[in-house]
Coordinates of C-alpha atoms and ligand atoms in Angstrom, one line a residue:
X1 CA -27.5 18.6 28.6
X2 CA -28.1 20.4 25.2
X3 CA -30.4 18.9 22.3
X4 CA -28.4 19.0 19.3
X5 CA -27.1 23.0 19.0
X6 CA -27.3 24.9 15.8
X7 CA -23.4 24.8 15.8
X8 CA -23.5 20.6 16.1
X9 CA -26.3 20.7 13.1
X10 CA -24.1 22.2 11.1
X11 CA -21.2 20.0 11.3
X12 CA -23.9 17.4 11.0
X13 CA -24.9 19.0 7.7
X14 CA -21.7 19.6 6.0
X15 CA -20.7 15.8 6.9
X16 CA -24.1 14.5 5.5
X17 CA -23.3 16.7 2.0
X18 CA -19.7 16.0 2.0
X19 CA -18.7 12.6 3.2
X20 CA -19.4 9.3 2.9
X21 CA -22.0 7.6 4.7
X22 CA -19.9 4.4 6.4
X23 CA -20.7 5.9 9.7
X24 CA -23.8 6.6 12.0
X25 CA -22.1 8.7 15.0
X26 CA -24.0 10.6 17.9
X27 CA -24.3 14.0 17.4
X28 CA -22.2 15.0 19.4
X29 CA -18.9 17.3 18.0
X30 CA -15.7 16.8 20.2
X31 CA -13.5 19.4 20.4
X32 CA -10.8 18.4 23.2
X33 CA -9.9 15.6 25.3
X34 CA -8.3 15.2 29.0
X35 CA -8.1 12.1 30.7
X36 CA -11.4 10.3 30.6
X37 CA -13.4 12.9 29.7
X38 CA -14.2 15.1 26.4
X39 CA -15.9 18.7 25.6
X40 CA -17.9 19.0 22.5
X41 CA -18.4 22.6 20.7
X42 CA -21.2 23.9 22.9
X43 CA -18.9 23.7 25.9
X44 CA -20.5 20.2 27.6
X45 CA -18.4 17.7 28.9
X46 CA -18.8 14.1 28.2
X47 CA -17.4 10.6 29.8
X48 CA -15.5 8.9 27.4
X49 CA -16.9 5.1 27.8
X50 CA -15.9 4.2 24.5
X51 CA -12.3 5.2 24.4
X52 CA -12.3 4.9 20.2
X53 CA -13.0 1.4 20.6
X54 CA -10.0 1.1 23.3
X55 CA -7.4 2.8 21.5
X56 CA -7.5 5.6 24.4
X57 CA -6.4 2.7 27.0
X58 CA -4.3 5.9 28.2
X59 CA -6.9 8.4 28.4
X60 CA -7.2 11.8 26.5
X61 CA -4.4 13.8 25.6
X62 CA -1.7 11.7 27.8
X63 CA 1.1 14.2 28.7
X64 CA 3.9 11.6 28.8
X65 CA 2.7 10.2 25.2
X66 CA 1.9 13.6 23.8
X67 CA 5.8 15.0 25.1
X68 CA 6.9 12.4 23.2
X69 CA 5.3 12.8 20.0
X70 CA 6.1 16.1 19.6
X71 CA 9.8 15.8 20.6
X72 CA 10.0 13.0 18.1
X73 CA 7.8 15.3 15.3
X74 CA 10.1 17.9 15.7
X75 CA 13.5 15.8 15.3
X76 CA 12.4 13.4 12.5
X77 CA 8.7 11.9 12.1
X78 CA 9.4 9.6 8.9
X79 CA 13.0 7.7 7.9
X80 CA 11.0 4.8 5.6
X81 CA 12.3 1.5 6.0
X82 CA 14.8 2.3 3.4
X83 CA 17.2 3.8 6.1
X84 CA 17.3 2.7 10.2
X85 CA 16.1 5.4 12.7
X86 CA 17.0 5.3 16.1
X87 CA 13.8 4.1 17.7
X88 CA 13.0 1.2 15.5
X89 CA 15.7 -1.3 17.7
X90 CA 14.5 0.2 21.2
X91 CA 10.7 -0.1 20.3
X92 CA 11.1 -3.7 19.6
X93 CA 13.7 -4.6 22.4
X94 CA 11.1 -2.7 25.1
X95 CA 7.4 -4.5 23.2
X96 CA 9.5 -7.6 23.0
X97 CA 10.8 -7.8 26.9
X98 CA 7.1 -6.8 27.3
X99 CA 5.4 -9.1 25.8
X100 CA 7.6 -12.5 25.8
X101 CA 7.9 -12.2 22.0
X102 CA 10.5 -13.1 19.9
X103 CA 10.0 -10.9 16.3
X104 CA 8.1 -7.7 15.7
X105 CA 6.5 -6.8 12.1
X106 CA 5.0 -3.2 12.6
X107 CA 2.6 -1.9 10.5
X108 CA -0.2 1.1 11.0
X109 CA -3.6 0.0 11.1
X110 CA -4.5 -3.3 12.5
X111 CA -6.2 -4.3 9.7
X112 CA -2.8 -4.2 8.4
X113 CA -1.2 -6.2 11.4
X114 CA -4.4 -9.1 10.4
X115 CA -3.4 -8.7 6.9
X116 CA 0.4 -9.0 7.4
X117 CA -0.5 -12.2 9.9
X118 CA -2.4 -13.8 6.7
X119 CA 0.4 -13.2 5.1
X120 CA 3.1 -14.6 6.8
X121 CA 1.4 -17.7 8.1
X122 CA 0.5 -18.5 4.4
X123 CA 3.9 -18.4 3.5
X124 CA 4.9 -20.2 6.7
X125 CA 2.3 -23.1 5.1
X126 CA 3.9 -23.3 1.8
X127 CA 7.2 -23.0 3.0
X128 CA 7.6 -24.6 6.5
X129 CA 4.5 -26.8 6.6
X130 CA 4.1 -28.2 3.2
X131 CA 1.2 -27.3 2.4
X132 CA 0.7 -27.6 -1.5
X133 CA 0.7 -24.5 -3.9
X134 CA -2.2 -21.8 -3.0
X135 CA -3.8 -24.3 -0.9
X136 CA -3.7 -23.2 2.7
X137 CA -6.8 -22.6 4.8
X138 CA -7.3 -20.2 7.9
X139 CA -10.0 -21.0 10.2
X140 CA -11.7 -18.4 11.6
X141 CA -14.7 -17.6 14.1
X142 CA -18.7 -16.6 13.2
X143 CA -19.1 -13.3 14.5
X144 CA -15.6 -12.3 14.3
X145 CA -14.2 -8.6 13.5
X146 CA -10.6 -8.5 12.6
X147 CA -10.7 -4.9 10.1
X148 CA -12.2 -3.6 6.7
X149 CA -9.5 -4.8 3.7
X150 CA -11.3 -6.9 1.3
X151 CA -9.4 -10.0 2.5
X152 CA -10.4 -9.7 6.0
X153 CA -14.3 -9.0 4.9
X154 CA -14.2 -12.0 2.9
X155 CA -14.3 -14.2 5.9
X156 CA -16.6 -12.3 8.0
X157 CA -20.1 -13.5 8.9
X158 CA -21.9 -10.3 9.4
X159 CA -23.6 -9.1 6.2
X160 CA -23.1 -5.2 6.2
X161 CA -19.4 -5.9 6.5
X162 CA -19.7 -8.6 3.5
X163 CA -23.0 -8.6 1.0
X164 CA -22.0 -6.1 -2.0
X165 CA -18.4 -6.1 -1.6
X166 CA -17.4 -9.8 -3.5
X167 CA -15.5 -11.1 -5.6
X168 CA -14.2 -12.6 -2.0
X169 CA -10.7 -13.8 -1.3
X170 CA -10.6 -17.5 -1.0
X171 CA -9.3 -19.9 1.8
X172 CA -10.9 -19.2 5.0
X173 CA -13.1 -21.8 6.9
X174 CA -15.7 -20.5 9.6
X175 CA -16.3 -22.1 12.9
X176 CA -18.3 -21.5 16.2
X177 CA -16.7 -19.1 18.8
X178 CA -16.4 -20.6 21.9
X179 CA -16.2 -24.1 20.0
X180 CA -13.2 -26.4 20.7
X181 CA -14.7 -29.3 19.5
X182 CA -15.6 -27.6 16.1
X183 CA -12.0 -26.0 15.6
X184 CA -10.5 -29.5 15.6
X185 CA -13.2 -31.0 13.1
X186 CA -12.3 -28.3 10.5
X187 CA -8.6 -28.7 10.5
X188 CA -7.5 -30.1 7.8
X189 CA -3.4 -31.0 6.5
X190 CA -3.8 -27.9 4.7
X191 CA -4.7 -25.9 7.8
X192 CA -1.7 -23.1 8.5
X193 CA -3.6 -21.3 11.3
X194 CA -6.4 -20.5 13.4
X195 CA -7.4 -16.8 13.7
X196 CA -9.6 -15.1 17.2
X197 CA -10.5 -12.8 19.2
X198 CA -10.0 -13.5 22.5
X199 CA -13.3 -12.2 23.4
X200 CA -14.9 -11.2 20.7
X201 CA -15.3 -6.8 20.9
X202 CA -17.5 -5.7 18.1
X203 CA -19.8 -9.0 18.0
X204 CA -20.3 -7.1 21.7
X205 CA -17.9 -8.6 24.1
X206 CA -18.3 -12.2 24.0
X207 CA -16.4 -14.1 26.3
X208 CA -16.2 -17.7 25.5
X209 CA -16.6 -20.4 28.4
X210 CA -13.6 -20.6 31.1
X211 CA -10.7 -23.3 28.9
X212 CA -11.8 -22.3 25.8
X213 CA -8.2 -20.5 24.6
X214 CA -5.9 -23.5 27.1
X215 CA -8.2 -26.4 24.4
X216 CA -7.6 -24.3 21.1
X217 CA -3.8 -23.4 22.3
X218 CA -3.8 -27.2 22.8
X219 CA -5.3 -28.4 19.8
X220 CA -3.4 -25.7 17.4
X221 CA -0.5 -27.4 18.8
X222 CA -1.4 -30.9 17.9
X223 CA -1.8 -30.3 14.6
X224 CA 0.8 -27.9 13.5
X225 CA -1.3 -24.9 13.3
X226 CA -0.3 -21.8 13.9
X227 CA -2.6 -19.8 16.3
X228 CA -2.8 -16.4 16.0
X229 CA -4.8 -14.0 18.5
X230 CA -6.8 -10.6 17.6
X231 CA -5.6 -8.6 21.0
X232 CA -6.5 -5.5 18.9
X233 CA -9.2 -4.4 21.1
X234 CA -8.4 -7.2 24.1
X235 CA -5.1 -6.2 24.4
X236 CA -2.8 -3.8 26.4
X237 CA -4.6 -3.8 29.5
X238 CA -8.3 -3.5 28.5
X239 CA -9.2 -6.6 30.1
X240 CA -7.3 -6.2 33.4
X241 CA -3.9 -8.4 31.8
X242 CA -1.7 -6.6 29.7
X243 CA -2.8 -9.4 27.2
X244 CA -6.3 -11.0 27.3
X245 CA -4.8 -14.8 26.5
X246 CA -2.7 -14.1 29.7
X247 CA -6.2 -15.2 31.6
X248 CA -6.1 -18.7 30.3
X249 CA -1.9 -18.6 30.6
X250 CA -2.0 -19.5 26.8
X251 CA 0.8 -18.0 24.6
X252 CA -0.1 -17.3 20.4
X253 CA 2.3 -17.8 17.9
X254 CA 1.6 -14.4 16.4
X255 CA -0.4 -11.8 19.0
X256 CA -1.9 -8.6 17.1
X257 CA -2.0 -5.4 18.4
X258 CA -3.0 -1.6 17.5
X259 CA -5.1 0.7 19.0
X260 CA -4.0 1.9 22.6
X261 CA 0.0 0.9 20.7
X262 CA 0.1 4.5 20.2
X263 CA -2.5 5.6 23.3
X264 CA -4.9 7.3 20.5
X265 CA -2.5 9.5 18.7
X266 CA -1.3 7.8 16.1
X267 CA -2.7 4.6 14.2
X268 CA 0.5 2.1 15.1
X269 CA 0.1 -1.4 15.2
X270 CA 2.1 -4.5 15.5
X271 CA 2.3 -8.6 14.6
X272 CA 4.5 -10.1 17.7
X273 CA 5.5 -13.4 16.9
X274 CA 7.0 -16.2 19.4
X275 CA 7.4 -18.6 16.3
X276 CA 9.6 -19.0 13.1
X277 CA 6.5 -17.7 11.5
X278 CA 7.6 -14.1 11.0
X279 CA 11.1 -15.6 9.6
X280 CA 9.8 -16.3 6.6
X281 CA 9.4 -13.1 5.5
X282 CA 12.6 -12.2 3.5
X283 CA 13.3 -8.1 2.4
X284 CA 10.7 -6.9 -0.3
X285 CA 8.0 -9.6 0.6
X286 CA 6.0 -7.1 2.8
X287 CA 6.5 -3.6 4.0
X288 CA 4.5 -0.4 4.5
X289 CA 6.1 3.2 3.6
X290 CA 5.0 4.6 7.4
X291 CA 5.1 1.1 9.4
X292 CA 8.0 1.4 11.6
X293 CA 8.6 5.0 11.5
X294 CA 10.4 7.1 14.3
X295 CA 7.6 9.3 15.8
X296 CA 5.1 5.6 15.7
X297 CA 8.0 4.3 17.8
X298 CA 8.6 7.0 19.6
X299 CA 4.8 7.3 20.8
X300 CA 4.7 3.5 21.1
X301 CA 7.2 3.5 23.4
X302 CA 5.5 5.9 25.4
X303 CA 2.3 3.9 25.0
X304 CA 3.5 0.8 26.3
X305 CA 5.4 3.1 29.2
X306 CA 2.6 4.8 30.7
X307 CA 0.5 2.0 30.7
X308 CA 2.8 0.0 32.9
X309 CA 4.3 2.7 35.4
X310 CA 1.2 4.0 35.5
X311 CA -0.7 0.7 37.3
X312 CA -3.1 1.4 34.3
X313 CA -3.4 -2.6 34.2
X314 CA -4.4 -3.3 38.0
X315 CA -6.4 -0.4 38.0
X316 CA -8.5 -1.8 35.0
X317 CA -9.1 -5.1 36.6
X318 CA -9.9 -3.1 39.7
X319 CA -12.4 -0.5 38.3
X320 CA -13.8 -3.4 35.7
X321 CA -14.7 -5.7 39.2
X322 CA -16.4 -2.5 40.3
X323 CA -18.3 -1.3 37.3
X324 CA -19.3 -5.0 36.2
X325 CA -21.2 -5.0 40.0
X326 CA -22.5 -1.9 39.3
X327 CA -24.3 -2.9 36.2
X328 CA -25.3 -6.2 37.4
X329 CA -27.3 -4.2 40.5
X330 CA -29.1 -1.7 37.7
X331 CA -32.9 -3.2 38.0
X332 CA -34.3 -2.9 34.0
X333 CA -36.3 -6.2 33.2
X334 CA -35.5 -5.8 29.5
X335 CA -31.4 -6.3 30.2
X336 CA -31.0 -9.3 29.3
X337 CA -27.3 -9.9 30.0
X338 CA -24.2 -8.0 32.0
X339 CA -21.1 -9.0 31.6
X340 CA -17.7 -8.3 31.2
X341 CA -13.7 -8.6 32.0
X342 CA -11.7 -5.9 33.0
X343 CA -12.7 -2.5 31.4
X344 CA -14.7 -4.2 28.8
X345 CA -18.3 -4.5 29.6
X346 CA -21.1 -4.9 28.0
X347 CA -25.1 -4.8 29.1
X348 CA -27.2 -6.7 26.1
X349 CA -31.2 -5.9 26.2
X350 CA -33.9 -8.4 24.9
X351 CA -34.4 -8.7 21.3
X352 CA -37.7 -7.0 21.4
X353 CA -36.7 -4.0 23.8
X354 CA -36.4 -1.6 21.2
X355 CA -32.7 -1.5 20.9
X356 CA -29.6 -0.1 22.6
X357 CA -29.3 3.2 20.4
X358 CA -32.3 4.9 22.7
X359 CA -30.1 4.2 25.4
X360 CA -27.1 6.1 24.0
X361 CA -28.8 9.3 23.2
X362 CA -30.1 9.0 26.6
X363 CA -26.9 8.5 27.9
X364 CA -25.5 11.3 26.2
X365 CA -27.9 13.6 27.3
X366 CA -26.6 13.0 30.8
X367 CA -23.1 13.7 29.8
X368 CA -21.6 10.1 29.8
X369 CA -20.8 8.6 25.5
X370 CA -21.7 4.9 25.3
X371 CA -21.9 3.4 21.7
X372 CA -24.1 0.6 20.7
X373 CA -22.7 -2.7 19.0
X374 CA -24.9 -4.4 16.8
X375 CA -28.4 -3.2 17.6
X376 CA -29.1 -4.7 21.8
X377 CA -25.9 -4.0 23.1
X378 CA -24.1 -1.1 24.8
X379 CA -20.2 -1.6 25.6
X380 CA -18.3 0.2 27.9
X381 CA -14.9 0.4 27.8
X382 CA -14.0 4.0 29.5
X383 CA -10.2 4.6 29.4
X384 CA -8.2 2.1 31.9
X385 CA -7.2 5.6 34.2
X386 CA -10.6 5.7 36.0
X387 CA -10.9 6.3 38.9
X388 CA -13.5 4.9 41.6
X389 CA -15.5 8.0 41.8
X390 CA -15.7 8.5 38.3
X391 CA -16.8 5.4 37.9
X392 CA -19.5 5.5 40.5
X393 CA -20.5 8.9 38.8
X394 CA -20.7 7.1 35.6
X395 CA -22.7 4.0 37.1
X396 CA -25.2 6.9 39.1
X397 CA -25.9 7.9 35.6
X398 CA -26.3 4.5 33.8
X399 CA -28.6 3.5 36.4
X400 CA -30.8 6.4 36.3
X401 CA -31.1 6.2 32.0
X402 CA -31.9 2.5 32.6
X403 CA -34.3 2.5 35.4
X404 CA -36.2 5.4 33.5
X405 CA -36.6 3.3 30.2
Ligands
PLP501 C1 -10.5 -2.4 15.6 C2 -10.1 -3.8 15.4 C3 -9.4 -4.2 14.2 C4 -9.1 -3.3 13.1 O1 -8.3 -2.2 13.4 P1 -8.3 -0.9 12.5 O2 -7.2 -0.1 13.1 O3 -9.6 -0.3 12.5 O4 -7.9 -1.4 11.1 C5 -9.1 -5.6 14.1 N1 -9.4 -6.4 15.1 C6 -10.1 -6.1 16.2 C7 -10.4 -7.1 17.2 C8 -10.5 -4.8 16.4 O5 -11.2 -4.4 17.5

């Protein structure tokens, strides 16, 4: 593969003058997308084994998604909430019978599907509960990434997302992932709801022990609290279940989702709500000029088709079996840990290995995209439509950057 062309430099360049800093990508300037794999502007094609953090469930380009997004563009992208449009009703009846949910808040980014959760469970507090005037508290997890609004940065533990960026919203309490004993110690009469990852994506796919969700589903329960689950990332098939919690047979009270909603074309992303939570919401309380719109439901639709007539699901629990093997026979004494569930794997090095980044460029340079989270970890997470020989062609290639280093 090609060291960083002339043509990629100056992208690079005109970036570095023009734009804001928030991002460290590789150098590497896509052009076009099929399936699992992408080209950049020299010509080379890559494997996608990040999938923009699993919002390409679907894979590049999806015909079926991308017929309907521009059949929908062409008859009528945006009605605002103001008016109905005729998708609205049949995106919620399909996500519903879907998903086992009851009521369906759609919004664009799912920062804004965490936000609008906040929301609606603090008013479900005040309102439902009893919780006294502006004091309800959300519990939340250490390590946790649930999006960028200042709310949601307020309670997070990792200091790039946080330090700088205060005064911070109030009323969040942080606990242990993977702690069910330490959930039930911080909940207090005040408590409206406890907010997780299933397996926590950018912290770099931790899976908490076996029991963990069936104890907190349990314990939420118990004590009136509302528990609401981050399938951002997790959900929609990624894991090998159209919904992580679906592995511990636990249902939320409000399930978020974004990302692979709209299989990459579109930032669409929903609250699903089994509970009266999303009831309390009465008109002009919440809204969002573009949440809702036709060509969002039109492409959601699609989404959400694909991915089930498709066997996108089976074939991720599949492929994930087969890759997480893979990994676990690649012989590097600095890996500290493989592991994974479904398409979402992860190989963490030793603290003192010289970081995962190395890796990436290396991997690049063989034609496969791998991102680093945090600074020892690579995920992969290629796009659920894999197939066994790409897969083994992806594995050939991870074996041989690893073995080298
Ligand atoms: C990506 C992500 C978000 C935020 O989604 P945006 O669309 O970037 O706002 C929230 N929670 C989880 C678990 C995510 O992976």
């Amino acid at each position: 593969m090609a060291k960083t062309s002339a043509t990629t430099q100056h992208f690079r360049d005109i970036e570095h003058d023009l734009g804001a800093h928030n991002y460290k990508p590789l150098d590497v300037v896509l052009t076009k997308g099929e399936g699992v794999w992408v080209w950049d502007v020299d010509g080379n094609r890559y494997m996608d084994c990040l999938s923009a953090y699993s919002a390409i469930n679907q894979g590049h380009c999806h015909p079926k998604i991308l017929e309907a997004m521009v059949a929908q563009a062409a008859r009528l992208p945006l009605s605002s909430r103001a008016f109905r449009n005729d998708q609205l009703a049949p995106f919620y009846e399909e996500i519903c019978a879907l998903t086992n949910t009851h009521k369906v808040l759609p919004m664009n980014s799912g920062a804004e599907a965490v936000e609008s959760a906040i929301k609606a469970v603090r008013k479900w507090g005040y309102e439902s509960k009893g919780v006294p005037t502006d004091q309800a508290e959300i519990i939340v997890c250490e390590n946790n990434f649930h999006g960028r609004t200042m709310t949601i940065v307020s309670f997070s533990t990792d200091p790039a997302a946080r330090d700088n960026f205060g005064p911070y919203t109030p009323g969040f309490k942080v606990v242990p992932f993977g702690d069910a004993a330490a959930l039930e110690a911080a909940i207090t009469p005040n408590t409206v709801a406890f907010l997780a990852e299933p397996i926590q994506g950018e912290a770099g796919v931790i899976i908490p022990v076996d029991g963990y969700l069936r104890q907190v589903r349990e314990i939420c329960s118990r004590h009136n609290v509302m528990l609401i689950l981050d399938e951002i990332q997790t959900g929609l098939g990624r894991t090998g279940k159209l919904l992580a919690e679906e592995h511990e047979d636990v249902e939320a009270d409000l399930t978020l989702v974004g990302k692979a909603l709209s299989g990459g074309f579109y930032p669409i992303s929903a609250v699903l709500s089994n509970s009266e939570v999303l009831g309390v919401l009465q008109p002009g309380e919440h809204g969002s000029t573009f949440g809702g719109n036709p060509l969002a439901c039109a492409v959601a639709r699609a989404a959400l088709k694909v991915l089930v007539e498709e066997g996108m699901i089976e074939n991720a629990e599949k492929m994930g079996d087969y890759f997480l093997k893979g990994l676990k026979n690649i012989r590097n004494n600095t890996i500290r840990e493989v592991r994974g569930r479904g398409l979402m794997l992860a190989v963490e090095f030793q603290p003192d290995a010289g970081g995962a980044r190395r890796h990436c460029e290396a991997l690049r340079q063989e034609g496969l995209l791998a991102k680093e989270t945090h600074v020892n970890t690579i995920r992969f997470a290629p796009p659920l439509i894999v197939t066994q020989d790409q897969t083994d062609w992806a594995l050939e290639r991870i074996e041989k950057v690893l073995t080298r280093n």
